[in-house]
Short mmCIF file of C-alpha atoms in Angstrom, two decimals:
data_model
loop_
_atom_site.label_atom_id
_atom_site.label_comp_id
_atom_site.label_asym_id
_atom_site.label_seq_id
_atom_site.Cartn_x
_atom_site.Cartn_y
_atom_site.Cartn_z
CA MET A 1485 0.14 -0.04 0.03
CA SER A 1486 1.67 3.19 -1.28
CA HIS A 1487 1.81 6.34 1.79
CA GLU A 1488 -0.44 8.02 -0.27
CA SER A 1489 -2.93 5.14 -0.29
CA ASP A 1490 -2.44 5.27 3.49
CA LEU A 1491 -3.61 8.99 4.45
CA ALA A 1492 -7.63 7.65 5.19
CA PRO A 1493 -8.29 7.35 6.73
CA THR A 1494 -7.08 10.67 8.51
CA ARG A 1495 -4.29 11.02 10.92
CA ALA A 1496 -6.37 12.25 13.63
CA SER A 1497 -9.29 9.53 13.15
CA ARG A 1498 -6.65 7.23 12.98
CA TRP A 1499 -5.25 8.45 16.62
CA SER A 1500 -9.20 8.80 17.93
CA VAL A 1501 -9.74 5.19 17.33
CA MET A 1502 -6.04 3.52 18.01
CA LEU A 1503 -6.29 6.22 21.50
CA ASP A 1504 -9.88 4.73 22.30
CA ARG A 1505 -8.74 0.91 21.79
CA LEU A 1506 -5.76 1.99 24.28
CA ALA A 1507 -7.78 3.53 27.06
CA THR A 1508 -9.99 0.29 27.35
CA SER A 1509 -7.19 -2.19 26.82
CA GLY A 1510 -3.13 -0.26 27.61
CA ARG A 1511 -1.20 -2.07 24.95
CA LEU A 1512 -2.09 -2.01 20.68
CA GLY A 1513 0.15 -4.35 18.69
CA VAL A 1514 1.24 -3.00 15.30
CA GLY A 1515 -0.87 -5.75 13.75
CA GLU A 1516 -4.28 -5.47 14.88
CA ALA A 1517 -3.18 -1.53 14.49
CA ALA A 1518 -3.57 -2.44 10.39
CA ASP A 1519 -6.39 -5.23 10.71
CA LEU A 1520 -8.30 -2.44 12.77
CA LEU A 1521 -8.00 0.55 10.51
CA GLY A 1522 -7.60 -0.89 7.40
CA VAL A 1523 -4.12 0.87 6.48
CA SER A 1524 -0.33 -0.66 5.99
CA GLU A 1525 1.49 -1.24 8.74
CA ALA A 1526 4.15 0.68 7.97
CA THR A 1527 1.38 3.96 8.84
CA ILE A 1528 0.26 2.32 11.62
CA ARG A 1529 4.17 2.59 12.47
CA ARG A 1530 4.76 6.24 11.71
CA ASP A 1531 1.67 6.96 13.94
CA PHE A 1532 2.97 4.89 16.55
CA SER A 1533 6.26 7.53 16.59
CA GLU A 1534 4.39 10.37 16.12
CA LEU A 1535 2.08 9.47 19.17
CA ALA A 1536 4.97 8.82 20.42
CA LYS A 1537 7.04 12.11 20.38
CA ARG A 1538 4.20 14.33 21.29
CA GLN A 1539 3.88 11.54 25.47
CA LEU A 1540 0.14 10.29 24.13
CA VAL A 1541 1.53 6.59 24.14
CA ALA A 1542 5.29 5.03 25.25
CA ARG A 1543 6.24 2.06 22.39
CA ASN A 1544 7.52 -1.39 23.06
CA HIS A 1545 8.21 -4.06 20.83
CA GLY A 1546 5.66 -4.54 18.56
CA GLY A 1547 3.22 -2.04 19.55
CA VAL A 1548 2.63 1.17 22.13
CA VAL A 1549 1.57 0.91 25.40
CA ALA A 1550 -1.40 3.80 27.52
CA THR A 1551 0.74 5.96 29.55
CA SER A 1552 -1.08 8.47 32.68
CA VAL A 1553 -1.77 11.24 29.73
CA ALA A 1554 -4.13 9.02 26.92
CA TYR A 1555 -7.04 9.58 29.51
CA GLU A 1556 -7.07 12.82 29.17
CA LEU A 1557 -5.82 13.61 26.01
CA PRO A 1558 -6.41 17.12 24.03
CA TYR A 1559 -9.64 17.46 22.40
CA ARG A 1560 -7.90 17.87 18.87
CA TYR A 1561 -6.23 14.17 19.49
CA ARG A 1562 -9.19 12.27 20.20
CA SER A 1563 -13.32 12.34 19.57
CA SER A 1564 -14.77 10.23 21.90
CA ARG A 1565 -17.75 8.28 21.90
CA ALA A 1566 -19.22 9.89 24.37
CA ASP A 1567 -19.10 13.06 22.73
CA GLU A 1568 -23.64 12.91 22.20
CA ASP A 1569 -23.56 12.21 25.41
CA ARG A 1570 -20.67 15.70 26.31
CA ALA A 1571 -23.25 17.54 24.22
CA ARG A 1572 -26.38 17.20 25.15
CA VAL A 1573 -25.44 17.46 29.31
CA ALA A 1574 -23.53 21.01 27.48
CA GLU A 1575 -26.98 22.80 26.01
CA ALA A 1576 -28.41 21.79 29.30
CA ALA A 1577 -25.96 22.89 31.13
CA ALA A 1578 -25.67 25.82 29.03
CA ALA A 1579 -29.56 26.49 29.25
CA LEU A 1580 -28.88 27.16 33.32
CA VAL A 1581 -26.91 30.89 32.71
CA GLN A 1582 -28.78 33.59 33.32
CA PRO A 1583 -27.44 36.81 30.59
CA GLY A 1584 -24.63 39.34 32.70
CA GLN A 1585 -23.96 36.23 34.29
CA VAL A 1586 -19.47 36.11 35.27
CA ILE A 1587 -19.05 32.18 34.77
CA GLY A 1588 -16.09 30.22 35.82
CA LEU A 1589 -15.29 27.00 33.24
CA ASN A 1590 -12.46 24.59 34.61
CA GLY A 1591 -10.83 22.61 31.48
CA GLY A 1592 -12.19 18.85 29.96
CA THR A 1593 -14.30 17.50 27.22
CA THR A 1594 -17.73 18.57 28.68
CA THR A 1595 -17.24 22.02 29.69
CA THR A 1596 -15.47 23.12 26.99
CA ALA A 1597 -18.49 21.77 24.66
CA THR A 1598 -20.50 23.91 27.25
CA ALA A 1599 -18.72 26.81 27.20
CA ARG A 1600 -19.14 26.32 23.48
CA ALA A 1601 -22.75 26.05 24.06
CA ILE A 1602 -23.09 29.34 25.81
CA THR A 1603 -21.10 31.37 23.62
CA ALA A 1604 -23.40 30.55 20.69
CA ARG A 1605 -26.70 31.16 22.77
CA GLU A 1606 -28.63 34.07 20.63
CA ASP A 1607 -30.41 35.60 23.80
CA LEU A 1608 -27.20 35.42 25.95
CA ALA A 1609 -25.85 37.99 23.07
CA LEU A 1610 -29.50 40.11 22.85
CA ASP A 1611 -29.34 40.95 26.57
CA GLY A 1612 -25.65 41.85 26.89
CA GLU A 1613 -21.74 41.16 27.80
CA VAL A 1614 -21.34 37.57 29.53
CA THR A 1615 -17.68 37.00 31.58
CA ILE A 1616 -16.11 33.37 31.51
CA VAL A 1617 -13.25 32.99 34.04
CA THR A 1618 -11.32 29.89 33.26
CA ASN A 1619 -8.37 28.62 33.89
CA ALA A 1620 -8.45 26.75 30.08
CA LEU A 1621 -6.40 28.59 27.20
CA ASN A 1622 -9.26 26.29 24.21
CA ILE A 1623 -11.72 27.86 25.95
CA ALA A 1624 -10.61 31.23 26.45
CA SER A 1625 -9.59 31.52 22.62
CA GLU A 1626 -12.56 30.47 20.88
CA ALA A 1627 -14.32 32.59 24.06
CA VAL A 1628 -12.30 35.77 23.30
CA LEU A 1629 -13.97 35.30 19.31
CA ARG A 1630 -17.48 36.54 20.64
CA PRO A 1631 -18.03 40.18 20.67
CA HIS A 1632 -20.59 39.55 23.17
CA VAL A 1633 -18.52 37.23 25.76
CA GLN A 1634 -15.25 39.18 28.34
CA CYS A 1635 -12.84 36.65 28.54
CA VAL A 1636 -11.13 36.26 31.64
CA SER A 1637 -8.08 33.83 31.06
CA LEU A 1638 -6.26 32.93 34.15
CA GLY A 1639 -2.34 33.09 34.59
CA GLY A 1640 -0.37 30.16 35.41
CA VAL A 1641 1.65 26.62 34.56
CA ALA A 1642 0.73 24.97 31.53
CA ARG A 1643 -0.67 21.44 31.19
CA PRO A 1644 0.05 20.44 28.10
CA GLU A 1645 -2.35 16.57 28.04
CA SER A 1646 -5.69 19.50 28.93
CA TYR A 1647 -5.10 22.91 28.34
CA GLU A 1648 -5.45 23.65 32.08
CA VAL A 1649 -3.53 26.36 33.59
CA THR A 1650 -2.89 25.07 37.72
CA GLY A 1651 -0.70 26.63 40.15
CA PRO A 1652 -0.22 29.66 42.75
CA LEU A 1653 -0.69 32.42 39.75
CA ALA A 1654 -4.22 30.59 38.61
CA THR A 1655 -5.11 30.66 42.46
CA LEU A 1656 -4.24 34.19 42.56
CA VAL A 1657 -6.66 35.71 40.77
CA LEU A 1658 -9.16 33.38 40.95
CA GLN A 1659 -8.93 34.98 44.98
CA GLN A 1660 -9.30 38.42 43.90
CA LEU A 1661 -12.88 37.87 41.74
CA TRP A 1662 -15.87 37.11 42.72
CA ILE A 1663 -18.21 34.33 40.22
CA ASP A 1664 -21.61 33.29 39.40
CA VAL A 1665 -21.42 30.29 38.98
CA ALA A 1666 -19.23 27.63 38.06
CA ILE A 1667 -19.53 25.16 35.68
CA VAL A 1668 -17.08 22.26 36.62
CA GLY A 1669 -15.83 19.23 35.13
CA VAL A 1670 -14.62 16.10 37.18
CA ASN A 1671 -13.24 12.73 36.64
CA ALA A 1672 -15.75 11.33 39.53
CA LEU A 1673 -18.74 12.31 41.87
CA SER A 1674 -19.99 10.77 44.24
CA ALA A 1675 -22.16 10.80 47.41
CA ARG A 1676 -20.02 9.33 49.77
CA GLU A 1677 -16.89 11.24 48.15
CA GLY A 1678 -18.10 14.25 46.51
CA ALA A 1679 -16.24 14.87 43.87
CA THR A 1680 -12.74 14.69 42.58
CA CYS A 1681 -9.89 14.63 39.69
CA ARG A 1682 -6.55 12.79 38.84
CA HIS A 1683 -4.35 15.70 39.95
CA GLU A 1684 -4.24 17.65 43.08
CA GLU A 1685 -3.09 20.60 41.57
CA GLU A 1686 -6.23 20.52 38.62
CA ALA A 1687 -8.21 20.24 41.58
CA ALA A 1688 -7.43 23.14 44.31
CA ILE A 1689 -8.19 25.96 40.72
CA ILE A 1690 -11.15 24.61 40.76
CA ARG A 1691 -11.91 24.33 45.19
CA THR A 1692 -10.90 28.22 44.65
CA MET A 1693 -13.76 27.98 41.84
CA ILE A 1694 -16.38 27.13 44.24
CA GLU A 1695 -15.58 29.19 46.94
CA ARG A 1696 -15.93 32.27 44.97
CA SER A 1697 -19.01 31.00 43.06
CA LYS A 1698 -22.11 31.24 43.73
CA GLU A 1699 -23.76 28.60 42.55
CA VAL A 1700 -21.91 25.59 41.26
CA ILE A 1701 -23.19 23.73 38.53
CA CYS A 1702 -21.25 19.98 38.39
CA VAL A 1703 -21.46 18.75 34.98
CA ALA A 1704 -20.07 14.80 34.50
CA THR A 1705 -21.63 12.29 32.14
CA GLY A 1706 -23.38 9.01 34.01
CA ASP A 1707 -20.05 6.95 33.89
CA LYS A 1708 -18.41 8.97 36.20
CA LEU A 1709 -20.95 8.91 38.80
CA GLY A 1710 -20.38 6.51 42.14
CA ALA A 1711 -15.99 6.76 41.02
CA ARG A 1712 -13.65 7.88 43.42
CA THR A 1713 -10.60 9.68 41.93
CA PHE A 1714 -7.33 10.28 43.96
CA ALA A 1715 -8.03 14.36 44.44
CA SER A 1716 -11.17 15.75 46.61
CA ILE A 1717 -12.43 19.10 44.59
CA CYS A 1718 -15.72 19.15 47.21
CA PRO A 1719 -18.38 17.42 49.25
CA VAL A 1720 -21.47 16.92 47.19
CA GLU A 1721 -23.74 18.84 49.12
CA ARG A 1722 -21.58 22.46 48.18
CA ILE A 1723 -22.68 21.39 44.14
CA ASP A 1724 -26.62 22.91 43.20
CA HIS A 1725 -26.57 21.30 39.59
CA LEU A 1726 -26.27 18.42 38.53
CA VAL A 1727 -26.02 17.67 35.02
CA THR A 1728 -25.55 13.89 34.04
CA THR A 1729 -26.26 10.97 31.33
CA VAL A 1730 -30.10 8.87 31.50
CA GLY A 1731 -28.68 5.96 32.33
CA ALA A 1732 -26.75 6.48 35.57
CA ASP A 1733 -26.26 4.23 38.02
CA ARG A 1734 -30.00 4.59 40.27
CA ASP A 1735 -28.98 4.04 43.20
CA GLU A 1736 -26.19 6.84 42.77
CA VAL A 1737 -28.09 9.50 41.46
CA GLU A 1738 -30.90 9.30 44.30
CA ALA A 1739 -28.39 9.40 46.66
CA ILE A 1740 -27.17 12.73 45.00
CA ARG A 1741 -30.68 13.82 44.95
CA ALA A 1742 -30.77 13.23 48.90
CA ALA A 1743 -28.22 15.63 49.89
CA GLY A 1744 -30.19 18.59 48.06
CA VAL A 1745 -28.58 18.47 44.54
CA GLN A 1746 -30.94 19.34 41.94
CA VAL A 1747 -30.00 16.45 39.59
CA HIS A 1748 -30.79 16.87 35.53
CA GLU A 1749 -30.65 13.76 33.44
CA VAL A 1750 -30.42 14.08 29.60
#
């Protein structure tokens, strides 16, 4: 097979499929990937080399293995099968925003989709300026293009895996601001352990954003409910609204409701 014919499917779509497979299996061989995608092994080896250069995978004999980065890839490198779920969550969360509010958003695929849904609302554009405060460089770069959106981008140390900035600079700025509603994405949420994420420095920023907010909306697809990850963000009682997908664990949903959270299932 020629190099030119190997360009179909596109490199981005090949990478998306391979990274999704790695997220579930942890390892992917050259031959397996070639069969999966219908391209030559030479193309797969080139893809593996490029992914390894970007530290999205680690090479081993005959293939690649997942790294921790593969679970929180920059959005341009993946198109998850859960995109439709995220889109529904994003639209429902954006509908809770009121004109003129100051909205805090942390980084992540669901909050990115929510930011896009907010900035696309024509009624917000007609009724005045909306302010978005975010530590996500990709959200800021899109929001700043909207004339009706005032965008406050926090400073700090950027994490290439998720486009988020963290550290004392970001915290210092947040501590000088008041936010009407914080829309936060999490890695896990349960009635018992509350909201959690994988990295403490990320959790610290979200905690500060929540502390400076009148209202908190958590956006999380149903697969994240009932789970717990490394770093604590806040107890479930601090969350006012949870926007999640239909099909989440019923016992967990009811326990979260019993804690006083208004749950929106979409």
